[in-house]
Amino acid sequence: MIATRVLAVDPDRPDRRALAEAAAVIRAGGLVAFATETVYGLGADATREDAVRRIFAAKGRPASNPLIVHVADVDMARGLAARWPAAAQRLAEAAWPGPVTLVVPKVERIPAIVTAGLDTVGLRVPAPAVARRLIEEAGVPLAAPSANRSEHVSPTRAEHVVADLGGRIELVLDSGPTAVGIESTVVDLCGDEPRVLRPGPLTRQRLAALLQVAVGEGATAHGPARSPGQHGRHYAPRVPALRVESLQALARLRPEAGDVVLVVGREADLPAIEGPVVRLPDPETAAQRLYAVLRDCDERGARRLLVLMPPDEGAWAAIRDRLCRATTAG
Ligand code: TXA
Ligand code: MG
């Protein structure tokens, strides 16, 4: 056990002393959790194998799951890329700082442990000033996965980080709840066609519009498993969680007191249901609140979480992806 300190900081005008303290922890090979616009990340010096090893240990994360490297700006990203495709430049200009991670060939300076042995690296410039100033202050790129225990729900508040990783990391910079709420879109730019490896806030349709080319999805044959960590149970609450696609199917589960019903992206009138109903009407609200709702179900000791899924449409792709990983079909 190590003592985990929590420092409150303003997300837009972070206190210099707090940043200096956090940067010192990073330079000493330690772990600092900080907010990005998506979820809290667990940061370490991406150029130091010993520091990055501690991320995997603190999370209980399998070594086969590569980490995203966070940089302060496009120039810093280019310095870590062995090749910088035109599509990377285009997306960086259009979408950074922002919730999209670009997978490109990596330089030697990034140790193999960061990328799970892949010859590519996922790079992203996070939006909040606190995140970018921390990177600048530390003077190194930050490897940072979501700051939760492996397979648990990603953290959107500092309290979530402390609940999962308290006693395992040196510092949490608490700058309040994250704005977007679900993890970045991961786009592979190493092949002939850009591919979405993990759906996220920037939709595939939007990426295609920005790049003016077709954008695929899922892993390809051009390399090893291109989206390791994207299978199996993930983002899961502890409460038994079931998903259904229609009101009729929801009724068949016979919601009762003690269950939490989560209605995502539907206006539909529900039949009379006992117990709390949480509605997430649009994709932005759903992203922002989803993980807190999942964690709340655990906290209040809900019997079951019953999810009425949003429509199978592009705007909901990322939310559907996370909900599918968090639940089993009911
Ligand atoms: O929004 C986010 O992306 C957050 C914040 C903290 O930036 N980070 C995050 O990291 O969600 P993590 O480690 O929980 O998820 C990283 C995902 C994994 O699915 C991993 O497989 C994929 O990115 N990834 C990272 N590097 C990759 C690479 N070189 N090739 C393919 N996939 C990669
Ligand atoms: Mg994660």
XYZ file of C-alpha atoms and ligand atoms in Angstrom:
364
model
C 0.000 0.000 0.000
C 1.141 3.517 -0.737
C -0.560 6.705 0.395
C -2.664 8.132 -2.411
C -2.895 11.921 -2.306
C -5.793 13.769 -3.904
C -5.224 17.351 -5.036
C -8.155 19.488 -6.195
C -7.351 21.509 -9.327
C -9.264 23.775 -11.670
C -9.591 21.947 -15.026
C -9.003 25.092 -17.115
C -6.585 26.990 -14.880
C -4.773 24.329 -12.915
C -2.762 25.500 -9.945
C 0.968 25.594 -10.704
C 2.019 23.984 -7.472
C -0.323 21.055 -7.980
C 0.987 20.592 -11.533
C 4.588 20.836 -10.366
C 3.959 18.216 -7.715
C 2.261 15.892 -10.198
C 5.040 16.370 -12.741
C 7.619 15.517 -10.085
C 5.803 12.247 -9.343
C 5.846 11.398 -13.070
C 9.548 12.224 -13.412
C 10.286 9.984 -10.436
C 8.598 7.071 -12.222
C 5.348 7.322 -10.243
C 1.671 7.204 -11.162
C -0.678 10.191 -11.429
C -4.373 9.972 -12.292
C -5.714 12.990 -14.161
C -8.876 13.938 -16.006
C -9.110 13.965 -19.761
C -12.315 15.031 -21.500
C -13.300 11.356 -21.812
C -12.428 9.529 -18.584
C -9.720 9.795 -15.934
C -6.390 8.372 -17.089
C -3.664 6.715 -15.047
C -0.489 8.392 -16.253
C 3.169 7.407 -16.164
C 6.245 8.415 -18.174
C 5.701 6.587 -21.480
C 9.439 6.436 -22.147
C 10.230 4.506 -18.948
C 9.627 0.790 -18.844
C 9.731 0.627 -15.037
C 7.098 3.347 -14.671
C 4.806 1.783 -17.270
C 5.118 -1.612 -15.616
C 3.599 -0.052 -12.511
C 0.491 0.963 -14.495
C -0.147 -2.657 -15.441
C 0.392 -3.766 -11.834
C -1.876 -1.092 -10.306
C -4.696 -1.905 -12.722
C -4.226 -5.665 -12.792
C -4.121 -5.230 -16.563
C -2.951 -8.019 -18.876
C 0.345 -7.205 -20.607
C -1.304 -7.955 -23.962
C -3.409 -4.780 -23.849
C -1.535 -1.741 -25.237
C -1.693 1.718 -23.667
C -2.566 5.041 -25.290
C 0.197 7.638 -25.194
C -0.956 11.171 -24.412
C 0.914 14.121 -25.867
C 0.574 17.899 -25.541
C 0.317 18.746 -29.243
C 0.647 17.500 -32.819
C 4.410 18.077 -32.955
C 4.949 15.886 -29.922
C 2.786 13.196 -31.552
C 4.792 13.321 -34.779
C 7.971 12.866 -32.777
C 6.694 9.490 -31.551
C 5.507 8.277 -34.966
C 7.863 6.438 -37.320
C 5.464 7.370 -40.113
C 2.846 10.109 -40.016
C 0.217 9.389 -42.679
C -1.666 12.242 -44.343
C -4.828 10.969 -42.669
C -3.163 11.393 -39.267
C -2.323 15.008 -40.022
C -5.856 15.639 -41.258
C -7.495 14.126 -38.168
C -5.042 15.745 -35.794
C -5.838 19.147 -37.270
C -9.589 18.571 -37.271
C -10.111 16.709 -34.013
C -7.247 17.398 -31.575
C -7.274 18.250 -28.785
C -10.146 15.808 -28.557
C -11.472 12.312 -27.997
C -9.789 10.428 -30.832
C -6.717 8.181 -30.632
C -4.631 7.663 -33.774
C -2.762 4.372 -34.177
C 0.414 4.875 -36.225
C 3.848 3.157 -36.525
C 5.922 3.886 -33.424
C 9.501 5.042 -32.860
C 12.021 3.119 -30.752
C 11.765 5.600 -27.889
C 8.421 4.073 -26.881
C 9.269 0.825 -25.077
C 7.558 -2.406 -26.121
C 5.718 -2.718 -22.806
C 3.615 0.359 -23.694
C 2.324 -1.130 -26.941
C 2.128 -4.766 -25.830
C 4.880 -5.559 -28.316
C 3.086 -4.033 -31.314
C 5.121 -1.864 -33.685
C 2.368 0.748 -33.574
C 1.341 3.279 -30.940
C -1.973 4.935 -30.124
C -1.523 8.707 -29.713
C -3.871 11.369 -28.509
C -3.925 15.011 -27.406
C -6.432 15.351 -24.557
C -8.553 18.501 -24.354
C -8.455 19.750 -20.744
C -5.741 22.264 -19.925
C -4.891 20.270 -16.800
C -3.952 17.220 -18.881
C -1.885 19.092 -21.440
C -0.141 21.250 -18.853
C 0.762 18.129 -16.885
C 2.384 16.611 -19.983
C 4.282 19.835 -20.689
C 5.369 20.209 -17.099
C 6.558 16.595 -16.900
C 8.315 17.041 -20.246
C 7.500 13.497 -21.382
C 4.623 11.745 -23.136
C 2.237 10.039 -20.715
C 1.115 6.454 -21.166
C -2.369 6.485 -19.653
C -5.082 3.864 -19.697
C -8.401 4.541 -18.018
C -7.771 4.825 -14.260
C -9.884 1.859 -13.155
C -9.028 -1.677 -12.096
C -8.870 -3.853 -15.214
C -12.325 -4.862 -16.542
C -14.142 -2.541 -14.189
C -16.091 0.551 -15.235
C -13.989 3.518 -16.410
C -13.812 6.473 -13.986
C -15.491 9.785 -14.791
C -14.855 11.317 -11.352
C -11.881 11.408 -9.017
C -13.889 9.450 -6.419
C -14.155 6.569 -8.909
C -10.377 6.539 -9.272
C -9.833 6.499 -5.521
C -12.377 3.695 -5.103
C -10.505 1.517 -7.631
C -6.868 2.521 -7.213
C -6.537 4.130 -3.778
C -3.417 2.728 -2.076
C -1.887 1.738 -5.427
C -0.965 5.098 -6.958
C 0.770 8.237 -5.717
C -1.551 11.035 -6.785
C -4.979 11.940 -8.156
C -5.544 15.380 -9.684
C -9.228 15.979 -9.004
C -10.589 18.431 -11.577
C -14.209 17.315 -11.307
C -16.364 15.155 -13.559
C -15.195 14.568 -17.131
C -17.104 16.304 -19.915
C -17.533 13.554 -22.527
C -17.687 10.501 -20.310
C -16.745 7.563 -22.559
C -13.358 6.626 -23.977
C -11.893 8.045 -27.163
C -12.497 6.624 -30.619
C -9.445 4.513 -31.579
C -8.592 4.731 -35.297
C -5.965 2.566 -36.970
C -4.160 4.519 -39.698
C -1.498 1.918 -40.506
C -3.294 0.105 -43.325
C -4.695 1.152 -46.690
C -8.044 2.028 -45.199
C -8.580 3.810 -41.864
C -10.366 1.545 -39.401
C -12.180 2.198 -36.164
C -10.849 -0.252 -33.570
C -12.974 1.138 -30.753
C -16.084 3.236 -31.410
C -16.175 6.445 -29.424
C -17.331 10.053 -29.305
C -16.100 10.798 -32.817
C -18.341 8.591 -34.961
C -17.241 6.539 -37.952
C -19.517 8.679 -40.125
C -17.823 11.858 -38.904
C -14.363 10.375 -39.467
C -15.310 9.435 -43.024
C -16.572 12.967 -43.634
C -13.332 14.463 -42.306
C -11.120 12.112 -44.329
C -13.293 11.919 -47.441
C -12.682 8.170 -47.643
C -14.510 5.081 -46.441
C -13.657 4.116 -42.865
C -13.795 0.473 -41.841
C -14.335 -1.026 -38.435
C -12.867 -3.854 -36.422
C -9.464 -5.499 -36.685
C -7.908 -6.402 -40.038
C -5.537 -9.030 -41.322
C -2.676 -6.560 -41.807
C -1.112 -7.215 -38.442
C -1.442 -8.954 -35.122
C -4.686 -8.551 -33.196
C -5.142 -4.863 -33.764
C -7.518 -4.169 -30.936
C -6.297 -6.261 -28.061
C -8.305 -5.617 -24.934
C -11.400 -5.133 -27.021
C -12.924 -8.505 -26.292
C -14.631 -10.200 -23.424
C -16.081 -8.678 -20.330
C -15.133 -5.045 -19.966
C -16.591 -1.897 -18.463
C -18.661 -4.187 -16.273
C -20.450 -3.280 -13.052
C -20.626 -5.916 -10.312
C -24.426 -5.993 -10.321
C -25.939 -8.604 -12.677
C -26.722 -6.557 -15.785
C -29.043 -7.595 -18.597
C -29.822 -5.836 -21.874
C -32.931 -5.982 -24.031
C -33.849 -4.365 -27.327
C -37.578 -3.798 -26.846
C -40.205 -2.834 -24.285
C -41.770 -6.267 -24.645
C -38.484 -7.959 -23.812
C -38.079 -5.634 -20.835
C -41.542 -6.591 -19.562
C -40.599 -10.277 -19.832
C -37.756 -9.683 -17.349
C -40.413 -8.608 -14.825
C -38.668 -5.617 -13.280
C -39.260 -5.499 -9.557
C -38.269 -3.457 -6.549
C -34.505 -3.529 -6.138
C -33.887 -3.553 -9.893
C -32.639 -0.452 -11.672
C -34.083 0.072 -15.145
C -31.924 2.068 -17.542
C -33.707 3.402 -20.611
C -31.285 4.618 -23.252
C -32.312 6.748 -26.234
C -36.026 6.001 -26.198
C -38.965 8.228 -25.585
C -41.244 5.254 -25.098
C -43.702 5.166 -22.221
C -42.774 2.367 -19.907
C -45.308 0.045 -18.394
C -45.654 0.679 -14.657
C -42.323 -0.357 -13.201
C -41.327 -0.690 -9.608
C -38.072 0.789 -8.534
C -35.896 3.491 -10.059
C -35.866 4.231 -13.772
C -32.884 6.132 -15.180
C -33.284 7.734 -18.604
C -30.405 8.716 -20.853
C -32.229 10.328 -23.781
C -29.480 11.386 -26.204
C -25.974 10.117 -27.048
C -24.164 13.002 -25.348
C -26.038 12.693 -22.059
C -25.720 8.935 -22.196
C -21.945 9.140 -22.649
C -21.570 11.679 -19.891
C -23.566 9.763 -17.294
C -23.338 6.089 -18.240
C -20.369 5.051 -16.104
C -21.590 6.923 -13.025
C -24.948 5.145 -13.386
C -23.210 1.757 -13.568
C -21.126 2.518 -10.494
C -24.172 3.853 -8.614
C -25.977 0.543 -9.159
C -23.129 -1.218 -7.379
C -23.037 1.349 -4.586
C -26.710 1.120 -3.820
C -26.608 -2.680 -4.009
C -29.134 -2.977 -6.818
C -30.522 -6.472 -7.419
C -30.238 -6.252 -11.196
C -29.573 -3.607 -13.816
C -31.986 -3.930 -16.739
C -30.997 -1.939 -19.813
C -33.376 -1.028 -22.631
C -30.861 -0.481 -25.436
C -30.705 2.548 -27.740
C -31.410 2.132 -31.473
C -28.763 0.416 -33.602
C -27.665 3.628 -35.348
C -24.309 5.306 -35.968
C -24.792 8.034 -33.383
C -25.321 5.362 -30.710
C -22.506 3.002 -31.806
C -20.132 3.832 -28.952
C -22.824 3.651 -26.272
C -24.113 0.350 -27.648
C -20.560 -1.002 -27.688
C -19.988 -0.134 -24.006
C -23.420 -1.398 -22.953
C -22.877 -4.694 -24.770
C -19.610 -5.200 -22.890
C -21.175 -4.245 -19.558
C -24.225 -6.536 -19.839
C -25.391 -9.907 -21.047
C -28.309 -10.360 -23.430
C -31.520 -10.684 -21.412
O -10.354 8.174 -23.798
C -9.442 7.337 -23.689
O -8.978 6.761 -24.673
C -8.904 7.069 -22.288
C -8.258 8.355 -21.772
C -7.563 8.158 -20.459
O -7.392 8.850 -22.738
N -7.967 5.993 -22.309
C -8.341 4.704 -22.480
O -7.299 3.806 -22.382
O -9.490 4.355 -22.664
P -7.501 2.231 -22.243
O -6.144 1.701 -21.983
O -8.521 1.956 -21.232
O -7.932 1.773 -23.669
C -6.991 1.844 -24.716
C -7.516 1.145 -25.933
C -7.448 -0.352 -25.778
O -8.614 -0.923 -26.293
C -6.251 -0.729 -26.650
O -6.386 -1.995 -27.194
C -6.267 0.351 -27.715
O -6.714 1.508 -27.058
N -4.921 0.583 -28.232
C -3.916 1.264 -27.641
N -2.797 1.210 -28.382
C -3.084 0.476 -29.479
C -2.348 0.049 -30.613
N -1.060 0.358 -30.790
N -2.989 -0.702 -31.527
C -4.283 -1.020 -31.371
N -5.038 -0.659 -30.320
C -4.454 0.075 -29.380
Mg -9.943 1.061 -20.122
